């Protein structure tokens, strides 16, 4: 953990756990062992949450978006969500039952989350600045890809839109 903090590798670990969670969700939607994959996805999400805080919760939206993109029946999605959320809740209860982890989570919650929303922690840039920078960085490649896509006669697929939405949901915590 100390190595990740000093070398600023938290994002790398976060990406590992969130990609693992989403891969497990995809597997859960097409496997006979859906519950095992849903539990694995929940545990990977908890690991992402413990790595970088609420940003690690974005796989919660990925399941719904990818289920829509793949046209998975609602009953199957709800079943996977129930086990997925249940495994996150059980892991949370177990973490809070252990006094050292409960103390660490309480300190994190008070300093990082409550401090951010109450303005106790300095905010270098406002949310408008973040939105502008995101747009400024994404617009040129989006235009180039759009022109090339149109030039080769590509079509937009439901799965492509789903993956784009999943990628954009990763940016939502920046605006909180």
PDB file of C-alpha atoms in Angstrom:
ATOM      1  CA  UNK A   1       0.000   0.000   0.000  1.00  0.00           C
ATOM      2  CA  UNK A   2       2.768   2.463   0.903  1.00  0.00           C
ATOM      3  CA  UNK A   3       4.434   1.768  -2.441  1.00  0.00           C
ATOM      4  CA  UNK A   4       1.220   2.624  -4.296  1.00  0.00           C
ATOM      5  CA  UNK A   5       0.811   5.890  -2.385  1.00  0.00           C
ATOM      6  CA  UNK A   6       4.376   7.119  -2.801  1.00  0.00           C
ATOM      7  CA  UNK A   7       4.588   6.181  -6.474  1.00  0.00           C
ATOM      8  CA  UNK A   8       1.048   7.376  -7.266  1.00  0.00           C
ATOM      9  CA  UNK A   9      -0.118   3.979  -8.462  1.00  0.00           C
ATOM     10  CA  UNK A  10      -3.603   4.138  -6.976  1.00  0.00           C
ATOM     11  CA  UNK A  11      -5.186   4.647 -10.402  1.00  0.00           C
ATOM     12  CA  UNK A  12      -3.415   1.567 -11.747  1.00  0.00           C
ATOM     13  CA  UNK A  13      -4.803  -0.556  -8.925  1.00  0.00           C
ATOM     14  CA  UNK A  14      -8.225   1.049  -9.297  1.00  0.00           C
ATOM     15  CA  UNK A  15      -8.277   0.221 -13.018  1.00  0.00           C
ATOM     16  CA  UNK A  16      -7.248  -3.373 -12.305  1.00  0.00           C
ATOM     17  CA  UNK A  17     -10.094  -3.920  -9.845  1.00  0.00           C
ATOM     18  CA  UNK A  18     -12.776  -2.081 -11.849  1.00  0.00           C
ATOM     19  CA  UNK A  19     -11.872  -3.890 -15.078  1.00  0.00           C
ATOM     20  CA  UNK A  20     -11.932  -7.175 -13.160  1.00  0.00           C
ATOM     21  CA  UNK A  21     -15.359  -6.293 -11.731  1.00  0.00           C
ATOM     22  CA  UNK A  22     -16.766  -5.459 -15.164  1.00  0.00           C
ATOM     23  CA  UNK A  23     -15.238  -8.594 -16.734  1.00  0.00           C
ATOM     24  CA  UNK A  24     -16.865 -10.689 -13.990  1.00  0.00           C
ATOM     25  CA  UNK A  25     -20.190  -8.950 -14.642  1.00  0.00           C
ATOM     26  CA  UNK A  26     -19.972  -9.759 -18.338  1.00  0.00           C
ATOM     27  CA  UNK A  27     -19.204 -13.371 -17.494  1.00  0.00           C
ATOM     28  CA  UNK A  28     -22.108 -13.481 -15.024  1.00  0.00           C
ATOM     29  CA  UNK A  29     -24.537 -12.465 -17.765  1.00  0.00           C
ATOM     30  CA  UNK A  30     -23.617 -15.438 -19.933  1.00  0.00           C
ATOM     31  CA  UNK A  31     -22.578 -18.183 -17.524  1.00  0.00           C
ATOM     32  CA  UNK A  32     -24.348 -20.981 -15.731  1.00  0.00           C
ATOM     33  CA  UNK A  33     -22.349 -19.963 -12.676  1.00  0.00           C
ATOM     34  CA  UNK A  34     -23.709 -16.402 -12.714  1.00  0.00           C
ATOM     35  CA  UNK A  35     -23.809 -16.165  -8.920  1.00  0.00           C
ATOM     36  CA  UNK A  36     -20.098 -16.983  -8.577  1.00  0.00           C
ATOM     37  CA  UNK A  37     -19.195 -14.346 -11.147  1.00  0.00           C
ATOM     38  CA  UNK A  38     -21.529 -11.832  -9.477  1.00  0.00           C
ATOM     39  CA  UNK A  39     -19.858 -12.418  -6.093  1.00  0.00           C
ATOM     40  CA  UNK A  40     -16.416 -12.058  -7.703  1.00  0.00           C
ATOM     41  CA  UNK A  41     -17.554  -8.805  -9.300  1.00  0.00           C
ATOM     42  CA  UNK A  42     -18.794  -7.518  -5.945  1.00  0.00           C
ATOM     43  CA  UNK A  43     -15.508  -8.382  -4.231  1.00  0.00           C
ATOM     44  CA  UNK A  44     -13.492  -6.699  -6.998  1.00  0.00           C
ATOM     45  CA  UNK A  45     -15.707  -3.618  -6.591  1.00  0.00           C
ATOM     46  CA  UNK A  46     -15.041  -3.607  -2.841  1.00  0.00           C
ATOM     47  CA  UNK A  47     -11.295  -3.818  -3.568  1.00  0.00           C
ATOM     48  CA  UNK A  48     -11.646  -0.843  -5.959  1.00  0.00           C
ATOM     49  CA  UNK A  49     -13.625   1.058  -3.319  1.00  0.00           C
ATOM     50  CA  UNK A  50     -10.942   0.398  -0.720  1.00  0.00           C
ATOM     51  CA  UNK A  51      -8.263   1.474  -3.187  1.00  0.00           C
ATOM     52  CA  UNK A  52      -9.583   4.888  -4.194  1.00  0.00           C
ATOM     53  CA  UNK A  53     -12.889   5.536  -2.450  1.00  0.00           C
ATOM     54  CA  UNK A  54     -16.286   6.101  -4.115  1.00  0.00           C
ATOM     55  CA  UNK A  55     -14.694   6.257  -7.578  1.00  0.00           C
ATOM     56  CA  UNK A  56     -14.351   2.483  -7.292  1.00  0.00           C
ATOM     57  CA  UNK A  57     -18.130   2.101  -7.241  1.00  0.00           C
ATOM     58  CA  UNK A  58     -18.604   2.860 -10.895  1.00  0.00           C
ATOM     59  CA  UNK A  59     -18.993  -0.838 -11.836  1.00  0.00           C
ATOM     60  CA  UNK A  60     -22.443  -0.459 -10.219  1.00  0.00           C
ATOM     61  CA  UNK A  61     -23.592   1.326 -13.366  1.00  0.00           C
ATOM     62  CA  UNK A  62     -21.664  -0.874 -15.776  1.00  0.00           C
ATOM     63  CA  UNK A  63     -23.857  -3.925 -15.156  1.00  0.00           C
ATOM     64  CA  UNK A  64     -27.051  -2.077 -16.113  1.00  0.00           C
ATOM     65  CA  UNK A  65     -25.504  -0.378 -19.149  1.00  0.00           C
ATOM     66  CA  UNK A  66     -23.902  -3.526 -20.532  1.00  0.00           C
ATOM     67  CA  UNK A  67     -27.051  -5.545 -19.873  1.00  0.00           C
ATOM     68  CA  UNK A  68     -28.977  -2.967 -21.922  1.00  0.00           C
ATOM     69  CA  UNK A  69     -26.344  -3.108 -24.676  1.00  0.00           C
ATOM     70  CA  UNK A  70     -26.445  -6.913 -24.810  1.00  0.00           C
ATOM     71  CA  UNK A  71     -30.232  -7.031 -24.429  1.00  0.00           C
ATOM     72  CA  UNK A  72     -30.051  -9.331 -21.425  1.00  0.00           C
ATOM     73  CA  UNK A  73     -33.467 -10.198 -19.917  1.00  0.00           C
ATOM     74  CA  UNK A  74     -34.437  -8.003 -16.951  1.00  0.00           C
ATOM     75  CA  UNK A  75     -34.913 -10.972 -14.611  1.00  0.00           C
ATOM     76  CA  UNK A  76     -31.353 -12.134 -15.231  1.00  0.00           C
ATOM     77  CA  UNK A  77     -29.965  -8.610 -14.675  1.00  0.00           C
ATOM     78  CA  UNK A  78     -31.905  -8.193 -11.412  1.00  0.00           C
ATOM     79  CA  UNK A  79     -30.698 -11.582 -10.220  1.00  0.00           C
ATOM     80  CA  UNK A  80     -27.059 -10.649 -10.945  1.00  0.00           C
ATOM     81  CA  UNK A  81     -27.533  -7.231  -9.321  1.00  0.00           C
ATOM     82  CA  UNK A  82     -28.988  -8.778  -6.163  1.00  0.00           C
ATOM     83  CA  UNK A  83     -25.980 -11.060  -5.663  1.00  0.00           C
ATOM     84  CA  UNK A  84     -23.543  -8.323  -6.727  1.00  0.00           C
ATOM     85  CA  UNK A  85     -24.968  -5.757  -4.265  1.00  0.00           C
ATOM     86  CA  UNK A  86     -25.359  -8.423  -1.577  1.00  0.00           C
ATOM     87  CA  UNK A  87     -21.696  -9.400  -1.829  1.00  0.00           C
ATOM     88  CA  UNK A  88     -20.670  -5.732  -1.547  1.00  0.00           C
ATOM     89  CA  UNK A  89     -22.914  -5.320   1.514  1.00  0.00           C
ATOM     90  CA  UNK A  90     -21.598  -8.472   3.213  1.00  0.00           C
ATOM     91  CA  UNK A  91     -17.984  -7.422   2.570  1.00  0.00           C
ATOM     92  CA  UNK A  92     -18.795  -3.985   3.989  1.00  0.00           C
ATOM     93  CA  UNK A  93     -20.351  -5.482   7.114  1.00  0.00           C
ATOM     94  CA  UNK A  94     -17.326  -7.734   7.624  1.00  0.00           C
ATOM     95  CA  UNK A  95     -14.953  -4.775   7.203  1.00  0.00           C
ATOM     96  CA  UNK A  96     -16.922  -2.680   9.689  1.00  0.00           C
ATOM     97  CA  UNK A  97     -17.014  -5.568  12.178  1.00  0.00           C
ATOM     98  CA  UNK A  98     -13.213  -5.512  12.443  1.00  0.00           C
ATOM     99  CA  UNK A  99     -12.224  -2.553  14.707  1.00  0.00           C
ATOM    100  CA  UNK A 100      -8.961  -1.515  12.946  1.00  0.00           C
ATOM    101  CA  UNK A 101     -10.600  -1.400   9.515  1.00  0.00           C
ATOM    102  CA  UNK A 102     -13.654   0.355  10.966  1.00  0.00           C
ATOM    103  CA  UNK A 103     -11.368   3.066  12.402  1.00  0.00           C
ATOM    104  CA  UNK A 104      -9.552   3.526   9.103  1.00  0.00           C
ATOM    105  CA  UNK A 105     -12.802   3.724   7.149  1.00  0.00           C
ATOM    106  CA  UNK A 106     -14.215   6.231   9.642  1.00  0.00           C
ATOM    107  CA  UNK A 107     -11.141   8.478   9.329  1.00  0.00           C
ATOM    108  CA  UNK A 108     -11.278   8.253   5.543  1.00  0.00           C
ATOM    109  CA  UNK A 109     -14.986   9.079   5.518  1.00  0.00           C
ATOM    110  CA  UNK A 110     -14.569  12.093   7.809  1.00  0.00           C
ATOM    111  CA  UNK A 111     -11.473  13.540   6.144  1.00  0.00           C
ATOM    112  CA  UNK A 112     -11.977  12.759   2.472  1.00  0.00           C
ATOM    113  CA  UNK A 113     -15.715  12.617   1.884  1.00  0.00           C
ATOM    114  CA  UNK A 114     -17.250  14.880   4.518  1.00  0.00           C
ATOM    115  CA  UNK A 115     -14.307  17.285   4.244  1.00  0.00           C
ATOM    116  CA  UNK A 116     -14.720  17.554   0.483  1.00  0.00           C
ATOM    117  CA  UNK A 117     -18.453  18.204   0.580  1.00  0.00           C
ATOM    118  CA  UNK A 118     -18.179  20.694   3.463  1.00  0.00           C
ATOM    119  CA  UNK A 119     -15.372  22.578   1.739  1.00  0.00           C
ATOM    120  CA  UNK A 120     -12.782  21.794   4.431  1.00  0.00           C
ATOM    121  CA  UNK A 121     -10.419  20.418   1.803  1.00  0.00           C
ATOM    122  CA  UNK A 122      -9.187  22.952  -0.735  1.00  0.00           C
ATOM    123  CA  UNK A 123     -10.560  22.507  -4.231  1.00  0.00           C
ATOM    124  CA  UNK A 124      -7.994  23.573  -6.806  1.00  0.00           C
ATOM    125  CA  UNK A 125     -10.481  23.869  -9.651  1.00  0.00           C
ATOM    126  CA  UNK A 126     -14.252  24.052  -9.812  1.00  0.00           C
ATOM    127  CA  UNK A 127     -16.503  21.507 -11.456  1.00  0.00           C
ATOM    128  CA  UNK A 128     -16.991  23.786 -14.465  1.00  0.00           C
ATOM    129  CA  UNK A 129     -13.240  23.775 -15.053  1.00  0.00           C
ATOM    130  CA  UNK A 130     -13.212  19.968 -14.916  1.00  0.00           C
ATOM    131  CA  UNK A 131     -16.107  19.718 -17.383  1.00  0.00           C
ATOM    132  CA  UNK A 132     -14.373  22.156 -19.757  1.00  0.00           C
ATOM    133  CA  UNK A 133     -11.063  20.286 -19.552  1.00  0.00           C
ATOM    134  CA  UNK A 134     -12.759  16.956 -20.160  1.00  0.00           C
ATOM    135  CA  UNK A 135     -14.570  18.362 -23.179  1.00  0.00           C
ATOM    136  CA  UNK A 136     -11.387  20.028 -24.451  1.00  0.00           C
ATOM    137  CA  UNK A 137      -9.454  16.760 -24.189  1.00  0.00           C
ATOM    138  CA  UNK A 138     -12.143  14.487 -25.617  1.00  0.00           C
ATOM    139  CA  UNK A 139     -13.524  16.630 -28.433  1.00  0.00           C
ATOM    140  CA  UNK A 140     -10.568  16.558 -30.896  1.00  0.00           C
ATOM    141  CA  UNK A 141     -10.134  12.751 -30.853  1.00  0.00           C
ATOM    142  CA  UNK A 142     -13.924  12.309 -30.970  1.00  0.00           C
ATOM    143  CA  UNK A 143     -14.110  14.486 -34.086  1.00  0.00           C
ATOM    144  CA  UNK A 144     -11.255  12.589 -35.739  1.00  0.00           C
ATOM    145  CA  UNK A 145     -12.800   9.214 -34.917  1.00  0.00           C
ATOM    146  CA  UNK A 146     -16.214  10.434 -36.103  1.00  0.00           C
ATOM    147  CA  UNK A 147     -14.830  11.659 -39.431  1.00  0.00           C
ATOM    148  CA  UNK A 148     -12.847   8.453 -39.992  1.00  0.00           C
ATOM    149  CA  UNK A 149     -15.817   6.327 -38.964  1.00  0.00           C
ATOM    150  CA  UNK A 150     -18.072   8.172 -41.410  1.00  0.00           C
ATOM    151  CA  UNK A 151     -15.424   7.935 -44.135  1.00  0.00           C
ATOM    152  CA  UNK A 152     -15.137   4.133 -43.872  1.00  0.00           C
ATOM    153  CA  UNK A 153     -18.918   3.801 -43.645  1.00  0.00           C
ATOM    154  CA  UNK A 154     -19.063   2.401 -40.132  1.00  0.00           C
ATOM    155  CA  UNK A 155     -22.303   1.976 -38.259  1.00  0.00           C
ATOM    156  CA  UNK A 156     -23.041   2.569 -34.607  1.00  0.00           C
ATOM    157  CA  UNK A 157     -23.785  -0.565 -32.622  1.00  0.00           C
ATOM    158  CA  UNK A 158     -25.709  -0.869 -29.396  1.00  0.00           C
ATOM    159  CA  UNK A 159     -22.670  -2.494 -27.769  1.00  0.00           C
ATOM    160  CA  UNK A 160     -20.430   0.371 -28.887  1.00  0.00           C
ATOM    161  CA  UNK A 161     -22.805   2.901 -27.317  1.00  0.00           C
ATOM    162  CA  UNK A 162     -22.865   0.761 -24.160  1.00  0.00           C
ATOM    163  CA  UNK A 163     -19.083   0.754 -23.846  1.00  0.00           C
ATOM    164  CA  UNK A 164     -18.971   4.513 -24.461  1.00  0.00           C
ATOM    165  CA  UNK A 165     -21.489   5.044 -21.661  1.00  0.00           C
ATOM    166  CA  UNK A 166     -19.494   2.795 -19.320  1.00  0.00           C
ATOM    167  CA  UNK A 167     -16.358   4.830 -20.065  1.00  0.00           C
ATOM    168  CA  UNK A 168     -18.174   8.103 -19.429  1.00  0.00           C
ATOM    169  CA  UNK A 169     -19.574   6.907 -16.096  1.00  0.00           C
ATOM    170  CA  UNK A 170     -15.994   6.628 -14.850  1.00  0.00           C
ATOM    171  CA  UNK A 171     -15.790  10.434 -15.122  1.00  0.00           C
ATOM    172  CA  UNK A 172     -18.923  11.136 -13.096  1.00  0.00           C
ATOM    173  CA  UNK A 173     -17.236  11.083  -9.643  1.00  0.00           C
ATOM    174  CA  UNK A 174     -15.050  14.004 -10.741  1.00  0.00           C
ATOM    175  CA  UNK A 175     -18.101  16.226 -10.711  1.00  0.00           C
ATOM    176  CA  UNK A 176     -19.198  15.435  -7.143  1.00  0.00           C
TER     177      UNK A 176
END
